PDB file of C-alpha atoms and ligand atoms in Angstrom:
ATOM      1  CA  MET A  59      -0.285   0.314  -0.561  1.00  0.00           C
ATOM      2  CA  GLY A  60       0.448   4.108  -0.035  1.00  0.00           C
ATOM      3  CA  GLU A  61       2.819   5.750   1.706  1.00  0.00           C
ATOM      4  CA  THR A  62      -0.140   7.483   4.055  1.00  0.00           C
ATOM      5  CA  VAL A  63      -1.875   4.264   5.348  1.00  0.00           C
ATOM      6  CA  ARG A  64       0.342   1.342   6.028  1.00  0.00           C
ATOM      7  CA  VAL A  65      -1.678  -1.132   5.790  1.00  0.00           C
ATOM      8  CA  GLU A  66      -0.130  -4.902   8.345  1.00  0.00           C
ATOM      9  CA  VAL A  67      -1.684  -8.306   7.975  1.00  0.00           C
ATOM     10  CA  GLY A  68      -0.852 -10.865  10.928  1.00  0.00           C
ATOM     11  CA  GLY A  69      -2.715 -13.751  13.041  1.00  0.00           C
ATOM     12  CA  GLY A  70      -5.834 -13.649  11.248  1.00  0.00           C
ATOM     13  CA  VAL A  71      -6.273  -9.840  11.590  1.00  0.00           C
ATOM     14  CA  ALA A  72      -5.421  -7.170   9.360  1.00  0.00           C
ATOM     15  CA  THR A  73      -3.568  -3.607  10.787  1.00  0.00           C
ATOM     16  CA  LEU A  74      -3.818  -0.344   8.609  1.00  0.00           C
ATOM     17  CA  THR A  75      -2.365   2.099  10.341  1.00  0.00           C
ATOM     18  CA  LEU A  76      -3.162   6.421   8.744  1.00  0.00           C
ATOM     19  CA  ASN A  77       0.401   7.552   8.460  1.00  0.00           C
ATOM     20  CA  ARG A  78       0.745  11.153   8.169  1.00  0.00           C
ATOM     21  CA  PRO A  79       1.217  11.937  12.218  1.00  0.00           C
ATOM     22  CA  ALA A  80       3.548  15.369  11.387  1.00  0.00           C
ATOM     23  CA  ALA A  81      -0.319  16.098   9.808  1.00  0.00           C
ATOM     24  CA  ARG A  82      -1.472  14.422  13.238  1.00  0.00           C
ATOM     25  CA  ASN A  83      -2.564  11.625   9.756  1.00  0.00           C
ATOM     26  CA  ALA A  84      -5.539  13.960   8.827  1.00  0.00           C
ATOM     27  CA  ILE A  85      -7.042  13.039   5.290  1.00  0.00           C
ATOM     28  CA  ASN A  86      -6.799  14.026   2.613  1.00  0.00           C
ATOM     29  CA  ALA A  87      -6.998  12.868  -0.919  1.00  0.00           C
ATOM     30  CA  ASP A  88      -4.527  10.743  -1.288  1.00  0.00           C
ATOM     31  CA  MET A  89      -4.954   9.205   2.481  1.00  0.00           C
ATOM     32  CA  ARG A  90      -9.215   9.060   0.734  1.00  0.00           C
ATOM     33  CA  ARG A  91      -6.450   7.230  -2.509  1.00  0.00           C
ATOM     34  CA  GLU A  92      -4.899   5.099   0.060  1.00  0.00           C
ATOM     35  CA  LEU A  93      -7.730   3.561   2.603  1.00  0.00           C
ATOM     36  CA  THR A  94     -10.220   3.761  -0.615  1.00  0.00           C
ATOM     37  CA  ALA A  95      -8.319   0.525  -2.124  1.00  0.00           C
ATOM     38  CA  ALA A  96      -7.497  -0.710   2.322  1.00  0.00           C
ATOM     39  CA  VAL A  97     -10.261  -1.078   3.661  1.00  0.00           C
ATOM     40  CA  GLU A  98     -10.806  -4.315   1.384  1.00  0.00           C
ATOM     41  CA  ILE A  99      -8.614  -5.415   1.984  1.00  0.00           C
ATOM     42  CA  ALA A 100     -11.471  -7.135   4.916  1.00  0.00           C
ATOM     43  CA  ASP A 101     -12.404  -9.546   2.163  1.00  0.00           C
ATOM     44  CA  ASP A 102      -9.576 -11.739   1.696  1.00  0.00           C
ATOM     45  CA  PRO A 103     -10.763 -14.545   2.832  1.00  0.00           C
ATOM     46  CA  ALA A 104      -7.380 -14.945   6.328  1.00  0.00           C
ATOM     47  CA  VAL A 105      -8.771 -11.448   7.389  1.00  0.00           C
ATOM     48  CA  ARG A 106     -11.207 -12.562  10.715  1.00  0.00           C
ATOM     49  CA  ALA A 107     -10.677  -8.493  12.149  1.00  0.00           C
ATOM     50  CA  LEU A 108     -10.108  -5.221  10.427  1.00  0.00           C
ATOM     51  CA  VAL A 109      -8.776  -2.492  13.082  1.00  0.00           C
ATOM     52  CA  ILE A 110      -7.706   0.882  12.559  1.00  0.00           C
ATOM     53  CA  ARG A 111      -4.830   3.624  14.046  1.00  0.00           C
ATOM     54  CA  GLY A 112      -2.901   5.991  13.623  1.00  0.00           C
ATOM     55  CA  ALA A 113       0.987   6.602  13.878  1.00  0.00           C
ATOM     56  CA  GLY A 114       3.136   9.107  16.035  1.00  0.00           C
ATOM     57  CA  GLU A 115       2.254   9.686  19.978  1.00  0.00           C
ATOM     58  CA  LYS A 116      -0.140  12.521  18.991  1.00  0.00           C
ATOM     59  CA  ALA A 117      -3.567  11.530  17.104  1.00  0.00           C
ATOM     60  CA  PHE A 118      -5.512   8.869  15.961  1.00  0.00           C
ATOM     61  CA  CYS A 119      -6.371  11.353  13.065  1.00  0.00           C
ATOM     62  CA  ALA A 120      -7.477  15.150  13.691  1.00  0.00           C
ATOM     63  CA  GLY A 121      -9.393  14.987  10.492  1.00  0.00           C
ATOM     64  CA  ALA A 122     -10.278  16.238   6.751  1.00  0.00           C
ATOM     65  CA  ASP A 123      -7.357  18.030   6.183  1.00  0.00           C
ATOM     66  CA  ILE A 124      -8.856  22.042   6.400  1.00  0.00           C
ATOM     67  CA  LYS A 125      -5.750  22.775   4.310  1.00  0.00           C
ATOM     68  CA  GLU A 126      -7.486  21.548   1.379  1.00  0.00           C
ATOM     69  CA  PHE A 127     -10.003  23.548   1.401  1.00  0.00           C
ATOM     70  CA  VAL A 128      -8.635  26.774   1.725  1.00  0.00           C
ATOM     71  CA  PRO A 129      -9.484  27.186  -2.775  1.00  0.00           C
ATOM     72  CA  PRO A 130     -11.743  27.985  -3.092  1.00  0.00           C
ATOM     73  CA  ALA A 131     -14.396  23.850  -4.344  1.00  0.00           C
ATOM     74  CA  SER A 132     -16.175  24.229  -7.730  1.00  0.00           C
ATOM     75  CA  LEU A 133     -18.903  21.871  -8.298  1.00  0.00           C
ATOM     76  CA  VAL A 134     -17.137  19.041  -9.322  1.00  0.00           C
ATOM     77  CA  ASP A 135     -14.673  19.120  -6.538  1.00  0.00           C
ATOM     78  CA  ALA A 136     -17.271  18.838  -4.243  1.00  0.00           C
ATOM     79  CA  ARG A 137     -18.793  15.459  -5.823  1.00  0.00           C
ATOM     80  CA  GLU A 138     -15.617  14.319  -6.225  1.00  0.00           C
ATOM     81  CA  GLU A 139     -14.749  14.860  -2.973  1.00  0.00           C
ATOM     82  CA  ARG A 140     -18.484  13.606  -1.398  1.00  0.00           C
ATOM     83  CA  VAL A 141     -17.036  10.614  -2.910  1.00  0.00           C
ATOM     84  CA  GLY A 142     -13.918  10.329  -2.294  1.00  0.00           C
ATOM     85  CA  TRP A 143     -15.694   9.100   1.347  1.00  0.00           C
ATOM     86  CA  ARG A 144     -17.570   6.457   0.670  1.00  0.00           C
ATOM     87  CA  TRP A 145     -14.732   4.350   2.340  1.00  0.00           C
ATOM     88  CA  VAL A 146     -16.090   5.581   5.348  1.00  0.00           C
ATOM     89  CA  ASP A 147     -19.202   3.374   4.036  1.00  0.00           C
ATOM     90  CA  ALA A 148     -17.367   0.845   3.239  1.00  0.00           C
ATOM     91  CA  LEU A 149     -16.273   0.644   6.237  1.00  0.00           C
ATOM     92  CA  ALA A 150     -19.407   0.439   8.112  1.00  0.00           C
ATOM     93  CA  ALA A 151     -20.873  -2.474   5.667  1.00  0.00           C
ATOM     94  CA  CYS A 152     -17.645  -4.454   6.309  1.00  0.00           C
ATOM     95  CA  ARG A 153     -18.695  -7.884   7.943  1.00  0.00           C
ATOM     96  CA  LYS A 154     -16.269  -8.362   9.755  1.00  0.00           C
ATOM     97  CA  PRO A 155     -15.797  -6.471  13.447  1.00  0.00           C
ATOM     98  CA  THR A 156     -13.926  -3.456  12.769  1.00  0.00           C
ATOM     99  CA  VAL A 157     -11.890  -1.673  15.736  1.00  0.00           C
ATOM    100  CA  ALA A 158     -11.219   2.092  15.930  1.00  0.00           C
ATOM    101  CA  ALA A 159      -7.716   1.709  18.538  1.00  0.00           C
ATOM    102  CA  ILE A 160      -6.959   5.734  19.286  1.00  0.00           C
ATOM    103  CA  HIS A 161      -4.858   7.879  20.936  1.00  0.00           C
ATOM    104  CA  GLY A 162      -3.974  11.411  21.227  1.00  0.00           C
ATOM    105  CA  TYR A 163      -6.727  13.311  18.620  1.00  0.00           C
ATOM    106  CA  CYS A 164      -9.653  11.604  17.614  1.00  0.00           C
ATOM    107  CA  LEU A 165     -11.414  14.878  15.547  1.00  0.00           C
ATOM    108  CA  GLY A 166     -13.783  15.255  12.494  1.00  0.00           C
ATOM    109  CA  GLY A 167     -13.587  12.893   9.880  1.00  0.00           C
ATOM    110  CA  GLY A 168     -10.735  10.899  12.101  1.00  0.00           C
ATOM    111  CA  LEU A 169     -14.266  10.413  14.629  1.00  0.00           C
ATOM    112  CA  GLU A 170     -16.905   9.366  11.382  1.00  0.00           C
ATOM    113  CA  LEU A 171     -14.209   6.439  11.021  1.00  0.00           C
ATOM    114  CA  ALA A 172     -14.272   6.595  14.477  1.00  0.00           C
ATOM    115  CA  LEU A 173     -17.905   6.275  14.409  1.00  0.00           C
ATOM    116  CA  ALA A 174     -18.106   3.549  11.160  1.00  0.00           C
ATOM    117  CA  CYS A 175     -16.211   1.375  13.213  1.00  0.00           C
ATOM    118  CA  ASP A 176     -17.801  -1.100  15.276  1.00  0.00           C
ATOM    119  CA  ILE A 177     -15.753  -1.348  18.345  1.00  0.00           C
ATOM    120  CA  ARG A 178     -14.087   1.974  19.900  1.00  0.00           C
ATOM    121  CA  ILE A 179     -10.863   1.045  22.627  1.00  0.00           C
ATOM    122  CA  ALA A 180      -9.096   5.047  23.041  1.00  0.00           C
ATOM    123  CA  THR A 181      -6.297   5.500  25.861  1.00  0.00           C
ATOM    124  CA  ALA A 182      -7.331   8.252  28.438  1.00  0.00           C
ATOM    125  CA  ASP A 183      -5.103  10.877  26.438  1.00  0.00           C
ATOM    126  CA  ALA A 184      -7.020  10.425  24.073  1.00  0.00           C
ATOM    127  CA  VAL A 185      -9.579  13.672  22.471  1.00  0.00           C
ATOM    128  CA  PHE A 186     -13.314  13.622  20.914  1.00  0.00           C
ATOM    129  CA  GLY A 187     -14.738  15.769  19.173  1.00  0.00           C
ATOM    130  CA  LEU A 188     -16.762  16.308  16.163  1.00  0.00           C
ATOM    131  CA  PRO A 189     -15.055  21.042  16.248  1.00  0.00           C
ATOM    132  CA  GLU A 190     -16.841  21.062  11.805  1.00  0.00           C
ATOM    133  CA  VAL A 191     -18.786  23.714  12.850  1.00  0.00           C
ATOM    134  CA  ARG A 192     -16.061  25.085  13.848  1.00  0.00           C
ATOM    135  CA  ARG A 193     -14.725  25.409  10.602  1.00  0.00           C
ATOM    136  CA  ALA A 194     -18.680  26.984   9.009  1.00  0.00           C
ATOM    137  CA  ILE A 195     -19.063  23.234   7.949  1.00  0.00           C
ATOM    138  CA  ILE A 196     -20.930  19.964   9.034  1.00  0.00           C
ATOM    139  CA  PRO A 197     -19.652  16.823  10.012  1.00  0.00           C
ATOM    140  CA  GLY A 198     -19.415  15.199   6.123  1.00  0.00           C
ATOM    141  CA  ALA A 199     -18.037  11.407   6.587  1.00  0.00           C
ATOM    142  CA  GLY A 200     -21.693  10.105   8.608  1.00  0.00           C
ATOM    143  CA  GLY A 201     -20.507  12.419  11.739  1.00  0.00           C
ATOM    144  CA  THR A 202     -24.443  14.089  11.480  1.00  0.00           C
ATOM    145  CA  GLN A 203     -26.077  10.351  12.378  1.00  0.00           C
ATOM    146  CA  ARG A 204     -23.637   7.754  13.169  1.00  0.00           C
ATOM    147  CA  LEU A 205     -23.182   9.324  16.577  1.00  0.00           C
ATOM    148  CA  PRO A 206     -26.445  10.052  17.551  1.00  0.00           C
ATOM    149  CA  ARG A 207     -26.713   6.585  17.431  1.00  0.00           C
ATOM    150  CA  VAL A 208     -23.762   5.766  19.721  1.00  0.00           C
ATOM    151  CA  VAL A 209     -23.808   8.167  22.050  1.00  0.00           C
ATOM    152  CA  GLY A 210     -28.457   9.464  21.863  1.00  0.00           C
ATOM    153  CA  LEU A 211     -29.107  12.928  20.774  1.00  0.00           C
ATOM    154  CA  GLY A 212     -28.495  14.698  24.401  1.00  0.00           C
ATOM    155  CA  PRO A 213     -24.576  14.337  24.143  1.00  0.00           C
ATOM    156  CA  ALA A 214     -25.013  14.290  20.139  1.00  0.00           C
ATOM    157  CA  LEU A 215     -26.374  17.173  19.538  1.00  0.00           C
ATOM    158  CA  ARG A 216     -23.309  19.231  22.180  1.00  0.00           C
ATOM    159  CA  MET A 217     -20.848  17.897  20.019  1.00  0.00           C
ATOM    160  CA  ILE A 218     -22.464  18.309  17.275  1.00  0.00           C
ATOM    161  CA  LEU A 219     -23.968  22.498  17.779  1.00  0.00           C
ATOM    162  CA  THR A 220     -20.620  23.283  19.892  1.00  0.00           C
ATOM    163  CA  GLY A 221     -17.334  21.457  18.011  1.00  0.00           C
ATOM    164  CA  GLU A 222     -16.081  21.017  21.650  1.00  0.00           C
ATOM    165  CA  HIS A 223     -13.961  18.325  22.745  1.00  0.00           C
ATOM    166  CA  VAL A 224     -14.887  15.473  25.312  1.00  0.00           C
ATOM    167  CA  ASP A 225     -11.880  13.566  27.094  1.00  0.00           C
ATOM    168  CA  ALA A 226     -11.392   9.521  26.932  1.00  0.00           C
ATOM    169  CA  GLN A 227     -13.168   9.801  30.804  1.00  0.00           C
ATOM    170  CA  GLU A 228     -16.374  11.541  28.760  1.00  0.00           C
ATOM    171  CA  ALA A 229     -16.734   9.500  25.987  1.00  0.00           C
ATOM    172  CA  HIS A 230     -16.752   6.357  27.642  1.00  0.00           C
ATOM    173  CA  ARG A 231     -19.282   8.267  30.042  1.00  0.00           C
ATOM    174  CA  ILE A 232     -21.573   8.264  26.929  1.00  0.00           C
ATOM    175  CA  GLY A 233     -20.586   5.905  25.954  1.00  0.00           C
ATOM    176  CA  LEU A 234     -18.963   6.652  22.942  1.00  0.00           C
ATOM    177  CA  VAL A 235     -15.945   3.817  23.878  1.00  0.00           C
ATOM    178  CA  SER A 236     -15.996   1.223  24.591  1.00  0.00           C
ATOM    179  CA  GLU A 237     -13.241   0.777  26.929  1.00  0.00           C
ATOM    180  CA  VAL A 238     -10.424   2.980  27.939  1.00  0.00           C
ATOM    181  CA  VAL A 239      -6.685   1.614  27.980  1.00  0.00           C
ATOM    182  CA  PRO A 240      -4.125   1.585  29.824  1.00  0.00           C
ATOM    183  CA  ASP A 241      -1.516  -0.376  26.511  1.00  0.00           C
ATOM    184  CA  LEU A 242      -3.564  -0.326  23.110  1.00  0.00           C
ATOM    185  CA  ASP A 243      -1.410  -2.956  21.974  1.00  0.00           C
ATOM    186  CA  ALA A 244      -2.249  -5.372  25.084  1.00  0.00           C
ATOM    187  CA  ALA A 245      -5.957  -5.041  24.403  1.00  0.00           C
ATOM    188  CA  VAL A 246      -5.872  -4.930  20.644  1.00  0.00           C
ATOM    189  CA  GLY A 247      -4.386  -7.769  20.936  1.00  0.00           C
ATOM    190  CA  ARG A 248      -7.124  -9.435  23.050  1.00  0.00           C
ATOM    191  CA  LEU A 249      -9.420  -7.947  20.827  1.00  0.00           C
ATOM    192  CA  ALA A 250      -7.844 -10.168  18.197  1.00  0.00           C
ATOM    193  CA  ALA A 251      -7.752 -12.742  20.422  1.00  0.00           C
ATOM    194  CA  ALA A 252     -11.380 -13.373  21.074  1.00  0.00           C
ATOM    195  CA  PHE A 253     -12.240 -12.884  17.317  1.00  0.00           C
ATOM    196  CA  LEU A 254     -10.300 -16.222  16.519  1.00  0.00           C
ATOM    197  CA  ARG A 255     -12.435 -17.441  18.568  1.00  0.00           C
ATOM    198  CA  VAL A 256     -15.204 -17.134  17.013  1.00  0.00           C
ATOM    199  CA  GLY A 257     -17.114 -19.172  14.158  1.00  0.00           C
ATOM    200  CA  PRO A 258     -16.325 -16.310  11.521  1.00  0.00           C
ATOM    201  CA  ARG A 259     -20.133 -16.699  10.138  1.00  0.00           C
ATOM    202  CA  ALA A 260     -21.609 -15.933  12.759  1.00  0.00           C
ATOM    203  CA  VAL A 261     -19.665 -13.037  13.803  1.00  0.00           C
ATOM    204  CA  ALA A 262     -20.589 -12.303  10.832  1.00  0.00           C
ATOM    205  CA  TYR A 263     -24.830 -12.575  11.105  1.00  0.00           C
ATOM    206  CA  ALA A 264     -24.153 -11.503  14.126  1.00  0.00           C
ATOM    207  CA  LYS A 265     -22.917  -8.149  13.193  1.00  0.00           C
ATOM    208  CA  GLU A 266     -26.028  -7.837  10.730  1.00  0.00           C
ATOM    209  CA  ALA A 267     -28.965  -9.012  12.974  1.00  0.00           C
ATOM    210  CA  VAL A 268     -27.266  -5.415  14.669  1.00  0.00           C
ATOM    211  CA  THR A 269     -26.527  -3.175  12.861  1.00  0.00           C
ATOM    212  CA  ARG A 270     -29.194  -3.510   9.800  1.00  0.00           C
ATOM    213  CA  GLY A 271     -31.944  -4.176  12.921  1.00  0.00           C
ATOM    214  CA  VAL A 272     -31.301  -0.719  14.961  1.00  0.00           C
ATOM    215  CA  ASN A 273     -31.999   0.754  11.777  1.00  0.00           C
ATOM    216  CA  LEU A 274     -36.150  -1.277  11.554  1.00  0.00           C
ATOM    217  CA  PRO A 275     -38.676  -1.580  13.701  1.00  0.00           C
ATOM    218  CA  LEU A 276     -38.700  -4.860  16.519  1.00  0.00           C
ATOM    219  CA  SER A 277     -40.660  -6.875  14.457  1.00  0.00           C
ATOM    220  CA  GLU A 278     -38.935  -6.385  11.992  1.00  0.00           C
ATOM    221  CA  GLY A 279     -36.188  -6.579  13.512  1.00  0.00           C
ATOM    222  CA  LEU A 280     -37.391  -9.783  15.433  1.00  0.00           C
ATOM    223  CA  ARG A 281     -37.484 -11.052  11.768  1.00  0.00           C
ATOM    224  CA  LEU A 282     -34.096 -10.406  10.727  1.00  0.00           C
ATOM    225  CA  GLU A 283     -32.647 -12.311  13.502  1.00  0.00           C
ATOM    226  CA  GLY A 284     -35.208 -15.649  13.270  1.00  0.00           C
ATOM    227  CA  GLU A 285     -34.110 -16.093   9.422  1.00  0.00           C
ATOM    228  CA  LEU A 286     -29.879 -15.155  10.247  1.00  0.00           C
ATOM    229  CA  SER A 287     -30.371 -17.747  13.529  1.00  0.00           C
ATOM    230  CA  THR A 288     -31.985 -20.224  10.909  1.00  0.00           C
ATOM    231  CA  LEU A 289     -29.171 -20.127   8.689  1.00  0.00           C
ATOM    232  CA  LEU A 290     -26.899 -20.304  11.273  1.00  0.00           C
ATOM    233  CA  THR A 291     -28.572 -23.949  12.784  1.00  0.00           C
ATOM    234  CA  THR A 292     -27.540 -24.984   8.991  1.00  0.00           C
ATOM    235  CA  THR A 293     -23.923 -24.831   9.241  1.00  0.00           C
ATOM    236  CA  GLN A 294     -20.791 -27.220  10.268  1.00  0.00           C
ATOM    237  CA  ASP A 295     -19.405 -25.199  11.992  1.00  0.00           C
ATOM    238  CA  ARG A 296     -22.501 -25.341  14.140  1.00  0.00           C
ATOM    239  CA  VAL A 297     -21.868 -29.058  14.535  1.00  0.00           C
ATOM    240  CA  GLU A 298     -18.226 -28.590  15.228  1.00  0.00           C
ATOM    241  CA  GLY A 299     -19.140 -25.575  17.734  1.00  0.00           C
ATOM    242  CA  ALA A 300     -21.017 -28.212  19.954  1.00  0.00           C
ATOM    243  CA  ALA A 301     -18.788 -31.436  19.495  1.00  0.00           C
ATOM    244  CA  ALA A 302     -16.151 -29.243  20.522  1.00  0.00           C
ATOM    245  CA  PHE A 303     -18.061 -28.046  23.230  1.00  0.00           C
ATOM    246  CA  ALA A 304     -19.042 -31.784  24.238  1.00  0.00           C
ATOM    247  CA  GLU A 305     -15.320 -33.115  24.396  1.00  0.00           C
ATOM    248  CA  ARG A 306     -13.485 -30.718  26.228  1.00  0.00           C
ATOM    249  CA  ARG A 307     -11.936 -29.666  23.247  1.00  0.00           C
ATOM    250  CA  ASP A 308     -11.195 -25.467  21.646  1.00  0.00           C
ATOM    251  CA  PRO A 309     -13.596 -25.546  17.897  1.00  0.00           C
ATOM    252  CA  ALA A 310     -11.603 -25.330  14.542  1.00  0.00           C
ATOM    253  CA  TYR A 311     -14.197 -23.702  12.470  1.00  0.00           C
ATOM    254  CA  THR A 312     -13.870 -23.690   8.405  1.00  0.00           C
ATOM    255  CA  GLY A 313     -16.134 -21.178   7.714  1.00  0.00           C
ATOM    256  CA  ARG A 314     -18.925 -23.420   6.197  1.00  0.00           C
TER     257      ARG A 314
HETATM  258  N1  CAA B 539      -5.597  18.833   8.672  1.00  0.00           N
HETATM  259  C1  CAA B 539      -4.772  19.905   8.079  1.00  0.00           C
HETATM  260  N2  CAA B 539      -3.057  19.521   8.665  1.00  0.00           N
HETATM  261  C2  CAA B 539      -3.641  19.542  10.069  1.00  0.00           C
HETATM  262  C3  CAA B 539      -4.385  19.388  10.164  1.00  0.00           C
HETATM  263  C4  CAA B 539      -6.179  18.987   9.744  1.00  0.00           C
HETATM  264  N3  CAA B 539      -7.641  18.423  10.592  1.00  0.00           N
HETATM  265  N4  CAA B 539      -5.056  18.717  12.346  1.00  0.00           N
HETATM  266  C5  CAA B 539      -3.151  19.444  12.468  1.00  0.00           C
HETATM  267  N5  CAA B 539      -3.435  19.502  11.117  1.00  0.00           N
HETATM  268  C6  CAA B 539      -1.514  20.048  11.312  1.00  0.00           C
HETATM  269  C7  CAA B 539      -1.067  21.414  11.670  1.00  0.00           C
HETATM  270  O1  CAA B 539      -1.718  22.111  10.780  1.00  0.00           O
HETATM  271  C8  CAA B 539      -0.024  21.372  12.070  1.00  0.00           C
HETATM  272  O2  CAA B 539       0.822  21.260  10.109  1.00  0.00           O
HETATM  273  P1  CAA B 539       1.464  22.407  10.783  1.00  0.00           P
HETATM  274  O3  CAA B 539       3.437  21.933  11.080  1.00  0.00           O
HETATM  275  O4  CAA B 539       2.507  22.431   9.204  1.00  0.00           O
HETATM  276  O5  CAA B 539       1.688  24.235  10.899  1.00  0.00           O
HETATM  277  C9  CAA B 539       0.794  20.541  12.366  1.00  0.00           C
HETATM  278  O6  CAA B 539      -1.083  18.716  11.195  1.00  0.00           O
HETATM  279  C10 CAA B 539       0.241  19.972  13.726  1.00  0.00           C
HETATM  280  O7  CAA B 539      -0.623  20.844  14.258  1.00  0.00           O
HETATM  281  P2  CAA B 539      -0.903  21.081  15.818  1.00  0.00           P
HETATM  282  O8  CAA B 539       0.290  22.224  15.609  1.00  0.00           O
HETATM  283  O9  CAA B 539      -2.507  22.511  16.234  1.00  0.00           O
HETATM  284  O10 CAA B 539      -0.856  20.136  16.690  1.00  0.00           O
HETATM  285  P3  CAA B 539      -1.438  19.954  18.112  1.00  0.00           P
HETATM  286  O11 CAA B 539      -0.787  19.037  18.491  1.00  0.00           O
HETATM  287  O12 CAA B 539      -1.588  21.014  19.348  1.00  0.00           O
HETATM  288  O13 CAA B 539      -3.169  19.481  17.537  1.00  0.00           O
HETATM  289  C11 CAA B 539      -5.061  19.804  17.329  1.00  0.00           C
HETATM  290  C12 CAA B 539      -3.636  20.026  17.385  1.00  0.00           C
HETATM  291  C13 CAA B 539      -6.662  19.789  18.742  1.00  0.00           C
HETATM  292  C14 CAA B 539      -5.657  19.148  16.543  1.00  0.00           C
HETATM  293  C15 CAA B 539      -5.378  20.900  16.011  1.00  0.00           C
HETATM  294  O14 CAA B 539      -4.905  20.925  15.131  1.00  0.00           O
HETATM  295  C16 CAA B 539      -6.101  21.127  15.425  1.00  0.00           C
HETATM  296  O15 CAA B 539      -7.572  21.186  15.856  1.00  0.00           O
HETATM  297  N6  CAA B 539      -6.205  20.665  14.498  1.00  0.00           N
HETATM  298  C17 CAA B 539      -8.368  21.009  13.112  1.00  0.00           C
HETATM  299  C18 CAA B 539      -9.531  19.453  13.539  1.00  0.00           C
HETATM  300  C19 CAA B 539     -10.049  19.501  12.815  1.00  0.00           C
HETATM  301  O16 CAA B 539     -11.453  20.665  12.948  1.00  0.00           O
HETATM  302  N7  CAA B 539     -11.159  18.361  12.789  1.00  0.00           N
HETATM  303  C20 CAA B 539     -12.193  18.763  11.444  1.00  0.00           C
HETATM  304  C21 CAA B 539     -11.844  18.844   9.943  1.00  0.00           C
HETATM  305  S1  CAA B 539     -12.795  19.054   8.738  1.00  0.00           S
HETATM  306  C22 CAA B 539     -13.795  17.431   9.101  1.00  0.00           C
HETATM  307  O17 CAA B 539     -13.127  16.317   9.483  1.00  0.00           O
HETATM  308  C23 CAA B 539     -15.138  17.419   8.003  1.00  0.00           C
HETATM  309  C24 CAA B 539     -14.826  16.137   7.340  1.00  0.00           C
HETATM  310  O18 CAA B 539     -16.858  16.277   8.193  1.00  0.00           O
HETATM  311  C25 CAA B 539     -14.396  14.468   7.175  1.00  0.00           C
END
């Protein structure tokens, strides 16, 4: 992969590292292009989970590269920029578990990227915000939609309308991050180990049931859960999971 996104695959986990530390990993046009290609690594059958991190000590990601906003944009520029952010929705639609492992600044498009992941964990130095209104724009990579779905309307509106930052403790209190950890590597390792223990198809269907179901009326969500649950009763992995339990051994799942 290129210079602005490092991609490493090991032990069943693909790690994408945003790599413009001198610019606090701000997402410029090059990085948008590289992220568009990089998220496709999740399609590799050897990859069981995707982790996103930021390079350097200061930031996960400080959002879109504001310096690219200085020249006035034409309609064509605006359209191209919009297309350039489609990878965020591709990331959100990924069928495998995704984790944002956050340290330092996590702002604007950086927070929107984290919100497109399933799980957000952070170190105590993390700082979160959607400061777009301070730049006379609004969050345009999903923030106005995903933040209220994660933390509820009140805390989301407070963050979006003021542009103010919240610290890691507050982010944990409002449910923006699930864990504040002393050591990101160790925490990522624990999550990766958990993802390697589960049935790959089961985890994909569980994710689909939750992420699609949350936007459906309860009765339709329950129907979706019932259909996916029934499909899973027909898999070889279900038999393997039950046999491994009965025989007191680790299951060897194949995804079939
Ligand atoms: N875009 C471009 N450059 C950025 C950047 C950004 N979002 N954030 C930081 N940088 C650059 C700075 O310009 C500076 O570069 P120079 O050394 O060349 O001057 C370098 O990174 C270091 O920044 P600071 O000196 O400010 O260092 P800091 O550690 O004190 O950073 C900060 C503090 C809070 C991250 C501050 O830089 C900041 O407020 N950044 C902007 C955050 C922001 O507004 N993000 C939203 C962007 S809009 C968006 O994301 C739209 C969307 O919906 C997709």
